[in-house]
Coordinates of C-alpha atoms and ligand atoms in Angstrom, one line a residue:
M1035 CA 8.9 12.4 -27.0
S1036 CA 7.1 15.0 -29.0
K1037 CA 4.8 17.9 -28.5
S1038 CA 1.9 15.8 -29.9
S1039 CA 2.2 13.1 -27.3
L1040 CA -1.3 12.1 -26.2
T1041 CA -0.4 11.5 -22.6
K1042 CA 0.1 14.4 -20.2
Y1043 CA 2.7 14.2 -17.4
L1044 CA 2.4 15.6 -14.0
F1045 CA 5.5 15.4 -11.7
V1046 CA 5.2 15.8 -8.0
T1047 CA 8.3 16.7 -5.9
G1048 CA 8.6 17.4 -2.2
G1049 CA 10.6 20.0 -0.3
V1050 CA 11.4 21.2 3.3
A1051 CA 10.7 17.9 5.1
S1052 CA 9.8 14.4 4.4
S1053 CA 6.4 12.8 5.3
L1054 CA 4.4 15.8 4.1
G1055 CA 2.0 13.4 2.3
K1056 CA 3.1 13.5 -1.3
G1057 CA 1.6 10.1 -1.8
I1058 CA -1.8 11.2 -0.6
V1059 CA -1.7 14.5 -2.5
S1060 CA -0.8 12.6 -5.7
A1061 CA -3.5 10.0 -5.1
S1062 CA -6.1 12.8 -4.3
L1063 CA -5.3 14.7 -7.5
G1064 CA -5.4 11.4 -9.4
K1065 CA -8.8 10.8 -7.9
L1066 CA -10.1 14.2 -8.9
L1067 CA -8.8 13.9 -12.5
E1068 CA -10.4 10.4 -12.7
A1069 CA -13.6 11.8 -11.3
R1070 CA -13.6 14.2 -14.3
G1071 CA -13.4 11.2 -16.7
Y1072 CA -9.7 11.1 -17.4
T1073 CA -7.8 7.9 -17.2
V1074 CA -5.0 8.3 -14.7
T1075 CA -2.2 6.2 -13.3
I1076 CA 0.4 7.2 -10.7
Q1077 CA 4.0 6.2 -10.6
K1078 CA 6.5 6.4 -7.7
L1079 CA 10.2 7.0 -8.3
D1080 CA 12.3 6.0 -5.2
P1081 CA 15.8 7.3 -5.0
Y1082 CA 17.2 4.4 -2.9
I1083 CA 19.6 1.7 -4.2
N1084 CA 17.6 -1.4 -3.3
V1085 CA 16.1 -2.7 -6.5
D1086 CA 12.8 -2.9 -4.7
P1087 CA 11.7 -2.6 -1.1
G1088 CA 11.0 -6.3 -0.9
T1089 CA 14.2 -7.0 1.0
M1090 CA 13.8 -4.1 3.5
N1091 CA 12.7 -4.6 7.1
P1092 CA 9.2 -3.1 7.6
Y1093 CA 10.8 -1.0 10.5
E1094 CA 12.8 0.8 7.8
H1095 CA 10.3 1.2 5.1
G1096 CA 6.8 0.3 6.3
E1097 CA 4.8 -2.2 4.5
C1098 CA 5.9 -3.7 1.2
Y1099 CA 2.9 -3.5 -1.2
V1100 CA 2.4 -6.2 -3.8
T1101 CA 0.9 -5.6 -7.2
N1102 CA -1.1 -8.1 -9.4
D1103 CA 2.0 -8.7 -11.5
G1104 CA 4.0 -9.6 -8.4
A1105 CA 6.1 -6.4 -8.0
E1106 CA 7.2 -5.7 -4.4
T1107 CA 6.7 -2.0 -4.1
D1108 CA 6.5 1.2 -2.0
L1109 CA 3.4 1.5 0.2
D1110 CA 2.3 4.6 -1.6
L1111 CA 1.2 2.4 -4.5
G1112 CA -1.3 1.0 -2.0
H1113 CA -2.8 4.6 -1.7
Y1114 CA -2.9 5.0 -5.4
E1115 CA -4.9 1.8 -5.8
R1116 CA -7.2 2.5 -2.8
F1117 CA -8.0 6.0 -4.3
L1118 CA -8.2 5.3 -8.0
T1119 CA -9.8 2.5 -10.0
T1120 CA -6.5 1.7 -11.9
E1121 CA -4.5 -1.2 -10.7
T1122 CA -0.7 -0.6 -10.5
S1123 CA 2.1 -2.8 -11.8
Q1124 CA 5.9 -3.1 -11.8
A1125 CA 6.1 -0.1 -14.0
N1126 CA 4.5 2.1 -11.3
N1127 CA 7.5 1.8 -9.0
V1128 CA 11.0 2.5 -10.1
T1129 CA 14.1 2.8 -7.8
T1130 CA 17.6 4.0 -8.4
G1131 CA 18.6 0.4 -8.0
R1132 CA 16.4 -0.8 -10.8
I1133 CA 17.6 2.0 -13.1
Y1134 CA 21.3 1.3 -12.4
Q1135 CA 20.7 -2.5 -12.8
S1136 CA 19.2 -1.9 -16.2
V1137 CA 21.9 0.4 -17.3
I1138 CA 24.7 -1.9 -16.1
D1139 CA 23.0 -4.9 -17.9
K1140 CA 22.9 -2.8 -21.1
E1141 CA 26.6 -1.9 -20.6
R1142 CA 27.5 -5.6 -20.2
R1143 CA 25.5 -6.5 -23.3
G1144 CA 27.4 -3.9 -25.3
D1145 CA 24.5 -1.6 -25.9
Y1146 CA 26.7 1.4 -25.3
L1147 CA 29.8 0.0 -27.0
G1148 CA 32.5 2.6 -27.3
K1149 CA 30.9 5.0 -24.9
T1150 CA 31.7 6.1 -21.3
V1151 CA 28.5 5.3 -19.4
Q1152 CA 27.6 8.3 -17.2
V1153 CA 24.8 9.6 -14.9
I1154 CA 24.0 12.1 -17.7
P1155 CA 22.9 11.0 -20.2
H1156 CA 22.7 7.2 -19.5
I1157 CA 21.0 7.2 -16.1
T1158 CA 18.8 10.1 -16.8
N1159 CA 17.7 8.6 -20.2
E1160 CA 16.9 5.4 -18.4
I1161 CA 14.8 7.3 -15.9
K1162 CA 13.0 9.1 -18.7
E1163 CA 12.2 5.9 -20.4
H1164 CA 10.8 4.4 -17.3
V1165 CA 8.7 7.5 -16.7
Q1166 CA 7.2 7.2 -20.2
L1167 CA 6.6 3.4 -20.1
L1168 CA 3.1 3.9 -18.7
G1169 CA 2.3 6.8 -21.0
N1170 CA 3.5 4.9 -24.0
T1171 CA 0.9 2.1 -23.4
G1172 CA -1.7 4.6 -24.7
Q1173 CA -4.0 3.6 -21.8
F1174 CA -3.7 6.8 -19.9
D1175 CA -4.6 10.4 -20.5
I1176 CA -2.5 11.5 -17.5
V1177 CA 0.5 9.9 -15.7
I1178 CA 1.3 11.4 -12.3
T1179 CA 4.9 10.7 -11.3
E1180 CA 5.8 11.2 -7.6
I1181 CA 9.5 11.6 -6.9
G1182 CA 10.4 10.2 -3.5
G1183 CA 12.7 12.0 -1.1
T1184 CA 13.1 15.7 -0.5
V1185 CA 14.6 18.2 -3.0
G1186 CA 18.2 18.7 -2.2
D1187 CA 19.0 15.1 -1.4
I1188 CA 22.0 13.8 -3.3
E1189 CA 20.1 10.6 -4.2
S1190 CA 17.3 12.4 -6.0
L1191 CA 19.4 14.6 -8.2
P1192 CA 19.3 12.4 -11.3
F1193 CA 15.5 12.1 -11.0
I1194 CA 15.1 15.9 -10.8
E1195 CA 17.4 16.3 -13.8
A1196 CA 15.3 13.7 -15.8
V1197 CA 12.1 15.6 -14.9
R1198 CA 13.7 18.9 -16.0
Q1199 CA 14.7 17.4 -19.3
L1200 CA 11.3 15.8 -19.8
K1201 CA 9.5 19.0 -19.0
W1202 CA 11.6 20.8 -21.6
E1203 CA 11.1 18.0 -24.2
L1204 CA 7.3 17.6 -23.6
E1205 CA 6.7 21.4 -23.5
G1206 CA 3.1 22.0 -22.6
D1207 CA 2.4 18.3 -22.0
A1208 CA 4.2 18.2 -18.6
I1209 CA 3.9 20.2 -15.5
S1210 CA 5.4 20.0 -12.0
I1211 CA 3.9 20.3 -8.6
H1212 CA 6.0 21.0 -5.6
L1213 CA 4.8 20.0 -2.1
T1214 CA 6.2 22.1 0.7
L1215 CA 5.6 23.0 4.3
V1216 CA 4.4 26.3 5.7
P1217 CA 5.1 26.0 9.4
Y1218 CA 3.3 27.9 12.1
L1219 CA 5.5 29.5 14.8
S1220 CA 3.4 29.7 17.8
A1221 CA 5.7 32.1 19.7
A1222 CA 5.4 34.5 16.8
G1223 CA 1.8 33.5 16.1
E1224 CA 2.7 33.4 12.4
L1225 CA 2.9 31.1 9.4
K1226 CA 6.3 31.2 7.9
T1227 CA 6.9 31.1 4.1
K1228 CA 10.7 31.2 4.1
P1229 CA 11.2 27.4 4.1
T1230 CA 8.9 27.2 1.0
Q1231 CA 10.8 30.0 -0.7
N1232 CA 14.1 28.3 0.0
S1233 CA 12.8 24.9 -1.2
V1234 CA 11.6 26.4 -4.5
K1235 CA 14.9 28.2 -4.8
K1236 CA 16.7 24.9 -4.5
L1237 CA 14.5 23.4 -7.1
R1238 CA 15.1 26.3 -9.5
E1239 CA 18.8 26.0 -9.0
L1240 CA 18.3 22.5 -10.5
G1241 CA 16.5 24.0 -13.4
L1242 CA 13.0 23.1 -12.4
Q1243 CA 10.4 25.8 -12.0
P1244 CA 7.3 24.4 -10.3
D1245 CA 3.9 25.3 -11.9
I1246 CA 1.9 24.6 -8.8
L1247 CA 2.8 24.7 -5.1
V1248 CA 0.9 22.6 -2.6
C1249 CA 1.6 23.9 0.9
R1250 CA 1.1 21.7 3.9
T1251 CA 0.0 23.7 6.8
E1252 CA -1.8 23.5 10.2
H1253 CA -3.5 26.8 9.7
S1254 CA -5.4 28.3 6.7
L1255 CA -3.3 30.4 4.3
N1256 CA -4.8 33.8 3.9
S1257 CA -4.7 35.8 0.7
D1258 CA -1.6 37.8 1.7
I1259 CA 0.4 34.7 2.4
R1260 CA -0.6 33.1 -0.9
R1261 CA 0.3 36.3 -2.7
K1262 CA 3.7 36.4 -1.0
I1263 CA 4.5 32.7 -1.8
A1264 CA 3.3 33.3 -5.4
L1265 CA 5.6 36.4 -5.8
F1266 CA 8.7 34.9 -4.3
C1267 CA 8.3 31.5 -5.9
N1268 CA 7.3 32.6 -9.4
V1269 CA 4.0 30.8 -9.5
E1270 CA 0.5 32.1 -10.1
K1271 CA -1.5 33.0 -7.1
D1272 CA -4.2 30.5 -7.8
A1273 CA -1.5 27.9 -8.2
V1274 CA -0.6 28.2 -4.5
I1275 CA -2.7 25.5 -3.0
E1276 CA -3.4 25.0 0.7
S1277 CA -3.2 21.5 2.0
I1278 CA -4.4 21.7 5.6
D1279 CA -4.1 18.8 8.0
A1280 CA -7.1 16.5 7.6
E1281 CA -9.0 14.3 9.9
S1282 CA -8.8 11.4 7.5
I1283 CA -6.6 10.9 4.4
Y1284 CA -9.9 10.2 2.5
D1285 CA -10.9 13.9 3.1
V1286 CA -7.9 15.1 1.1
P1287 CA -9.5 14.7 -2.4
L1288 CA -12.4 17.0 -1.4
L1289 CA -10.0 19.5 0.3
M1290 CA -8.0 19.6 -2.9
Q1291 CA -11.1 20.0 -4.9
E1292 CA -12.1 23.0 -2.8
E1293 CA -8.7 24.5 -3.5
Q1294 CA -9.2 23.7 -7.2
L1295 CA -5.9 21.8 -7.5
D1296 CA -7.5 19.7 -10.3
K1297 CA -8.7 22.7 -12.3
V1298 CA -5.4 24.5 -12.1
A1299 CA -3.5 21.3 -13.1
L1300 CA -5.8 20.7 -16.1
R1301 CA -5.6 24.3 -17.2
K1302 CA -1.8 24.2 -17.1
L1303 CA -1.8 20.9 -19.0
G1304 CA -4.1 22.4 -21.7
L1305 CA -6.9 19.9 -20.9
K1306 CA -10.6 20.7 -20.5
D1307 CA -11.5 21.7 -16.9
D1308 CA -15.2 22.1 -17.4
T1309 CA -16.1 18.4 -17.1
D1310 CA -18.2 17.3 -14.1
V1311 CA -16.6 15.9 -11.0
E1312 CA -18.2 12.6 -10.2
L1313 CA -17.6 12.0 -6.5
K1314 CA -21.0 10.7 -5.3
M1315 CA -19.7 7.3 -4.2
W1316 CA -16.7 8.8 -2.5
K1317 CA -18.9 11.2 -0.5
E1318 CA -21.2 8.4 0.4
F1319 CA -18.2 6.4 1.7
L1320 CA -17.1 9.5 3.7
G1321 CA -20.6 9.9 5.1
R1322 CA -20.6 6.3 6.4
L1323 CA -17.0 6.6 7.6
K1324 CA -17.8 9.7 9.7
N1325 CA -21.2 8.6 11.0
P1326 CA -20.8 5.1 12.3
K1327 CA -23.7 3.5 14.0
H1328 CA -21.6 0.9 15.9
E1329 CA -18.2 0.4 17.3
I1330 CA -16.1 -2.7 17.5
H1331 CA -12.6 -3.6 18.8
I1332 CA -10.2 -5.7 16.7
G1333 CA -6.9 -6.8 17.9
L1334 CA -4.1 -6.8 15.4
I1335 CA -1.4 -9.3 16.6
G1336 CA 1.9 -8.6 14.9
K1337 CA 5.5 -8.1 15.6
Y1338 CA 6.0 -4.7 13.9
V1339 CA 3.2 -2.9 15.8
E1340 CA 5.5 -0.1 16.9
L1341 CA 5.5 1.1 13.3
R1342 CA 1.9 1.2 12.0
D1343 CA 3.0 1.8 8.4
A1344 CA 4.1 -1.9 8.5
Y1345 CA 0.5 -2.9 8.4
K1346 CA -0.8 0.0 6.3
S1347 CA -3.0 -1.9 3.9
I1348 CA -4.6 -4.0 6.7
A1349 CA -5.4 -0.8 8.6
E1350 CA -6.9 0.8 5.5
A1351 CA -8.9 -2.3 4.6
F1352 CA -10.5 -2.0 8.1
I1353 CA -11.5 1.5 7.3
H1354 CA -13.2 0.5 4.1
A1355 CA -14.8 -2.6 5.7
G1356 CA -15.9 -0.5 8.7
A1357 CA -17.6 2.1 6.5
S1358 CA -19.4 -0.6 4.6
N1359 CA -20.7 -2.0 7.9
E1360 CA -21.4 1.5 9.2
C1361 CA -19.2 0.6 12.0
K1362 CA -16.1 2.2 13.6
V1363 CA -13.3 -0.3 13.8
K1364 CA -11.0 0.5 16.7
L1365 CA -7.7 -1.3 16.1
H1366 CA -5.8 -2.5 19.1
W1367 CA -2.1 -3.0 18.1
I1368 CA -0.9 -5.9 20.2
H1369 CA 2.7 -7.0 20.1
S1370 CA 2.9 -10.7 19.5
E1371 CA 6.0 -11.0 21.8
E1372 CA 3.9 -9.7 24.6
V1373 CA 1.0 -12.3 24.4
N1374 CA 1.3 -15.4 26.5
T1375 CA -1.0 -18.0 28.1
E1376 CA -1.0 -16.2 31.4
N1377 CA -2.1 -12.8 30.0
A1378 CA -4.2 -14.1 27.1
K1379 CA -7.6 -13.6 28.8
K1380 CA -6.7 -10.1 30.0
T1381 CA -5.3 -9.0 26.7
L1382 CA -7.7 -10.6 24.3
D1383 CA -11.1 -11.2 26.0
N1384 CA -12.5 -7.7 25.4
L1385 CA -11.8 -7.9 21.6
D1386 CA -14.6 -8.5 19.1
G1387 CA -12.2 -9.9 16.5
I1388 CA -8.6 -11.1 16.4
L1389 CA -6.4 -10.7 13.3
V1390 CA -3.0 -12.5 13.2
A1391 CA -0.8 -10.5 10.9
P1392 CA 1.6 -11.6 8.1
G1393 CA 5.3 -11.8 8.9
F1394 CA 8.6 -13.7 8.6
G1395 CA 10.8 -15.5 11.1
D1396 CA 10.2 -16.8 14.6
R1397 CA 10.1 -13.7 16.6
G1398 CA 6.7 -13.4 18.3
I1399 CA 5.4 -16.7 16.9
D1400 CA 4.4 -18.1 20.2
G1401 CA 2.3 -15.1 21.0
K1402 CA 0.6 -15.5 17.7
L1403 CA -0.2 -19.2 18.4
V1404 CA -1.6 -18.2 21.8
A1405 CA -3.9 -15.6 20.1
V1406 CA -5.1 -18.1 17.5
R1407 CA -6.0 -20.6 20.3
Y1408 CA -7.8 -18.0 22.3
A1409 CA -9.9 -16.9 19.3
R1410 CA -10.6 -20.5 18.4
E1411 CA -11.6 -21.7 21.9
N1412 CA -13.6 -18.6 22.8
N1413 CA -15.5 -18.3 19.5
I1414 CA -14.0 -14.9 18.8
P1415 CA -14.1 -14.0 15.1
F1416 CA -10.6 -14.7 13.6
L1417 CA -8.8 -13.8 10.5
G1418 CA -5.3 -15.0 9.8
I1419 CA -3.3 -13.6 7.0
C1420 CA -0.4 -15.4 5.4
L1421 CA 1.8 -16.2 8.5
G1422 CA -1.4 -15.7 10.5
M1423 CA -3.1 -18.5 8.5
Q1424 CA 0.0 -20.7 8.9
C1425 CA -0.2 -20.1 12.7
A1426 CA -3.8 -21.2 12.6
V1427 CA -2.8 -24.4 10.9
I1428 CA 0.1 -25.0 13.4
E1429 CA -2.1 -24.3 16.4
Y1430 CA -4.9 -26.6 15.2
G1431 CA -2.3 -29.3 14.4
R1432 CA -0.9 -29.1 17.9
N1433 CA -3.9 -28.6 20.1
V1434 CA -6.7 -30.4 18.2
L1435 CA -5.1 -33.0 16.0
H1436 CA -2.4 -33.8 18.6
L1437 CA 0.5 -33.5 16.1
E1438 CA 3.2 -33.0 18.7
N1439 CA 5.5 -30.0 18.0
A1440 CA 3.7 -29.4 14.7
H1441 CA 5.4 -26.3 13.1
S1442 CA 6.3 -24.5 10.0
A1443 CA 9.6 -25.6 8.4
E1444 CA 10.5 -21.9 8.2
I1445 CA 10.7 -21.7 12.0
N1446 CA 11.7 -25.3 12.9
P1447 CA 13.2 -27.0 9.9
T1448 CA 13.6 -30.3 11.7
T1449 CA 10.0 -30.5 13.2
T1450 CA 8.5 -34.0 13.1
H1451 CA 5.3 -32.5 11.7
P1452 CA 6.0 -29.8 9.1
V1453 CA 2.4 -28.9 8.6
I1454 CA 3.6 -25.7 6.9
D1455 CA 6.5 -26.6 4.5
I1456 CA 8.6 -24.9 1.9
M1457 CA 7.0 -24.8 -1.5
E1458 CA 8.6 -27.2 -4.0
E1459 CA 9.7 -24.5 -6.4
Q1460 CA 11.3 -22.5 -3.5
K1461 CA 13.7 -25.3 -2.5
S1462 CA 16.4 -24.4 -4.9
I1463 CA 16.1 -20.6 -4.6
T1464 CA 18.9 -18.9 -2.7
E1465 CA 18.6 -15.3 -3.7
K1466 CA 16.3 -13.2 -1.6
G1467 CA 15.1 -10.3 -3.8
G1468 CA 11.9 -10.9 -5.7
T1469 CA 12.0 -14.7 -5.4
M1470 CA 8.9 -15.4 -3.2
R1471 CA 5.6 -16.6 -4.6
L1472 CA 4.5 -13.1 -5.6
G1473 CA 1.4 -11.5 -7.1
A1474 CA -2.0 -12.7 -8.1
Y1475 CA -3.0 -16.3 -8.3
P1476 CA -6.4 -17.9 -8.8
C1477 CA -8.2 -19.7 -6.0
S1478 CA -11.3 -21.9 -6.3
I1479 CA -13.7 -21.6 -3.4
E1480 CA -15.8 -24.5 -2.2
K1481 CA -19.6 -23.8 -2.3
G1482 CA -21.2 -23.7 1.1
S1483 CA -18.1 -22.6 2.9
L1484 CA -17.6 -19.4 4.9
A1485 CA -15.2 -18.2 2.2
H1486 CA -18.0 -18.7 -0.4
E1487 CA -20.4 -16.8 1.8
V1488 CA -18.2 -13.8 2.1
Y1489 CA -16.9 -13.7 -1.5
E1490 CA -20.1 -14.8 -3.1
K1491 CA -17.9 -16.2 -5.9
D1492 CA -16.6 -19.6 -7.0
N1493 CA -13.3 -18.2 -8.3
I1494 CA -11.2 -15.3 -7.0
M1495 CA -7.7 -13.8 -7.7
E1496 CA -5.7 -12.7 -4.7
R1497 CA -2.1 -11.5 -4.2
H1498 CA 0.6 -13.5 -2.6
R1499 CA 4.0 -12.9 -0.9
H1500 CA 5.4 -16.1 0.8
R1501 CA 7.7 -19.0 0.5
F1502 CA 5.9 -21.6 2.7
E1503 CA 2.6 -23.4 2.2
F1504 CA 0.1 -25.7 3.8
N1505 CA 1.6 -29.2 3.6
N1506 CA -0.9 -31.2 1.5
K1507 CA 0.3 -34.5 3.2
Y1508 CA -1.7 -33.4 6.2
K1509 CA -4.8 -32.2 4.3
E1510 CA -7.0 -35.3 4.9
Q1511 CA -6.1 -35.4 8.6
Y1512 CA -7.1 -31.7 9.0
E1513 CA -10.3 -32.0 7.0
S1514 CA -11.5 -35.0 9.0
G1515 CA -10.4 -33.3 12.2
G1516 CA -12.5 -30.2 11.6
M1517 CA -10.4 -27.7 9.7
K1518 CA -11.4 -27.4 6.1
A1519 CA -9.4 -26.3 3.1
S1520 CA -12.1 -24.2 1.5
G1521 CA -10.0 -22.4 -1.1
I1522 CA -7.5 -24.2 -3.4
N1523 CA -5.3 -23.1 -6.3
P1524 CA -6.9 -24.9 -9.2
E1525 CA -3.5 -25.5 -11.0
S1526 CA -1.0 -26.2 -8.2
K1527 CA -3.5 -27.5 -5.6
L1528 CA -1.9 -25.3 -3.0
V1529 CA -4.2 -24.6 -0.1
E1530 CA -5.2 -20.9 -0.1
I1531 CA -8.0 -20.8 2.5
V1532 CA -8.6 -22.8 5.7
E1533 CA -11.6 -22.5 8.0
I1534 CA -13.3 -24.1 11.0
P1535 CA -17.0 -24.7 10.1
E1536 CA -17.8 -25.3 13.8
H1537 CA -16.6 -21.8 14.7
P1538 CA -18.8 -18.7 14.1
F1539 CA -16.0 -17.0 12.0
F1540 CA -12.6 -18.6 11.8
I1541 CA -10.7 -18.2 8.5
G1542 CA -7.1 -18.1 7.5
V1543 CA -5.8 -17.1 4.1
Q1544 CA -2.4 -17.8 2.5
F1545 CA -2.8 -14.7 0.4
H1546 CA -2.9 -11.0 1.3
P1547 CA -6.5 -9.8 0.9
E1548 CA -5.6 -6.4 2.2
Y1549 CA -3.8 -5.3 -0.9
K1550 CA -7.0 -5.4 -2.9
S1551 CA -9.2 -3.4 -0.6
T1552 CA -10.2 0.0 -2.1
V1553 CA -12.7 2.7 -1.3
A1554 CA -14.8 1.6 -4.3
N1555 CA -14.4 -2.1 -3.5
P1556 CA -14.0 -2.9 0.1
Q1557 CA -12.4 -6.4 0.4
P1558 CA -15.1 -9.1 1.1
L1559 CA -13.1 -11.0 3.7
F1560 CA -12.6 -7.8 5.7
V1561 CA -16.2 -6.8 5.3
G1562 CA -17.3 -10.3 6.4
F1563 CA -14.8 -10.3 9.3
V1564 CA -16.0 -6.8 10.6
G1565 CA -19.6 -8.0 10.2
A1566 CA -18.9 -11.1 12.3
A1567 CA -17.1 -9.0 14.9
L1568 CA -20.1 -6.7 15.1
K1569 CA -22.4 -9.6 15.6
H1570 CA -20.0 -10.9 18.3
A1571 CA -20.0 -7.5 20.0
Q1572 CA -23.8 -7.4 19.9
N1573 CA -24.2 -10.9 21.4
K1574 CA -21.9 -10.2 24.3
Ligands
LIG2519 N1 6.9 -16.3 6.4 C1 5.8 -16.9 5.7 C2 6.2 -17.5 4.4 O1 7.2 -17.1 3.8 C3 4.6 -16.0 5.6 C4 4.9 -14.8 4.8 C5 3.9 -13.7 5.0 O2 3.2 -13.7 6.0 N2 3.8 -12.8 4.1 O3 5.5 -18.3 3.9

C-alpha cells in the first residue's frame, strides 16, 4: 500500500436503485481500457453472507458462474469474461461470508491474540487485502472493483469504508465511479437529478467522494443537466457520464467511449489517455450481430425459465454463436414442466434446435426427457448441457437400449439401471457448499467425431459443475447401441461428451461450454449447434 504501487484501482459503486447495470458498465470500461493496451481485471464484492452463490437457488440470484479454478461466482463475472480477454478466478469474487469466514478462522488460529476482533479494523482490513490480491500479482495495470448492492444498504457499509480507506492510502492510484439513475418524469416531461444528488450525498456521508458519475437514463442528458449534477455532486462536468438505455449490452462499450468514460478515468488515474483504442474486432462482431442474414428458432428447455438470468451464459453464448453464423437466434424459453408426450409435437416441431438445460433435482425431468426424445427421433439438432446430457443418456437407455426405468441416481437412487451415477469421490461428501466437481478439466476428443468436427482439436479444457456422471459400466452397451462417448477425461476416464453419429447433430456434454463463450472467442459447440440449426431450418 504505497503511492508507488504499480496497479491502479477503480471502484464502482451504485446508488438510487439496483439493476442499473453496474456489471455491464464495469465490463465496458474494462474493455475500453484493455482496447488501449492496458491489462485489466474486474472483481466483484458481494455484500451477502453466503460464502459464494453456489448454494443459492437460481430464482434468488440468477446463474451461478464457474471460473477455471472452480469458484462458484456471481453472474457478473460472466460479463467480465465475455467482454475482456482476461479470465477470472476465485479472487475475482469476494462475499461478506468469505471475508467473515477468513477473519473467524484467523481469530481461532490466534492470529489476533489479545485483541477484540471488530468490523473496523479487522473486517475492513480483510476486505482491503482481498481487493489488493489481484493487484499484488503484478499482472494487471488496472483492477476494477465493483461493489454489489446499493449505497445506503447496511450490508455494504464495511465495503464502502474499506474503499474509503484504500482511496486515502493509495492517493492518486485509486478513483471511484458512482452509478446512479436519472429518472424521467413523463408528467413533468423532465429528467430529475435529485435522486442522484441524494445518492452522492449518502456516499459523501460515508466519506467517499465519487470522481466520476455514470448516470443511467432513458433520455439524453443535456449540458444544463450535466452542469447541475456536476455542481451539486462536486464532480467535474466532463466526469458526468451519460449511460443511455442500449439495444444490446454489447453496445455499451461504444456508448461509453463516445462519452469518454475511459479517457476521464485514465486522466484521473494519472495514466496516458492518448493511446489508440483497438475495437475493430468488437465493431465487426456488432456489425454481424445487428445485420443477420438468417433467423433460427432454438428451444431452451429448463425449469427456471421464468428468470432468464438463470441461463445468462447460455443466452449470451447464443448471441456470440449467432453473430459468428450471421444468424439471429430467437430463443424460445420452454418450461420443462409443461412439456409432455401429448403436446411435444405442437411445442417443439417448429424449432430448428433443442437445448436441454443444466439443473438439479427431479422437477421438470420428464419434460426434458420428452424433449430429448423428440429431438432424437425427428432429427432436430440437439445440445444437452450437464443435466441435459444426462437426460440424453437416460432417454437413450430407456427408449433405444430398452434399459427399463433407466435413470440418474440423483433422481431415483434405487433405479435398476443407474446409467447416471454419483461420482466415486462424491459419495462421502455431505457438505453442500463448493463440493461439486468444479472448474476446468481436460477432455480428449475422438477423431472423426462430431465433437472433433466442431472443436477442431484433440484436447480441450471445459468447466464443470456437477456431482453425477455417466456410469462407465454401461459404456460398451451404449457404444454398440449407437450412442458414442466421443469425449473422455484422460485421467479419470469420466465420459465428458456423448453423441449419436446417426443423427445430423445430437450432442450432450457433461461440462458447461457456455461459461467459456466470449465475444472474441464464440464457443465452438454453440457455433456448431447454431450452424446445424440453420441447416435444419433451410432444409425444412
Ligand atoms: N444435477 C446434475 C449433477 O449434479 C447436473 C448438474 C448440472 O446440470 N449442472 O450431476
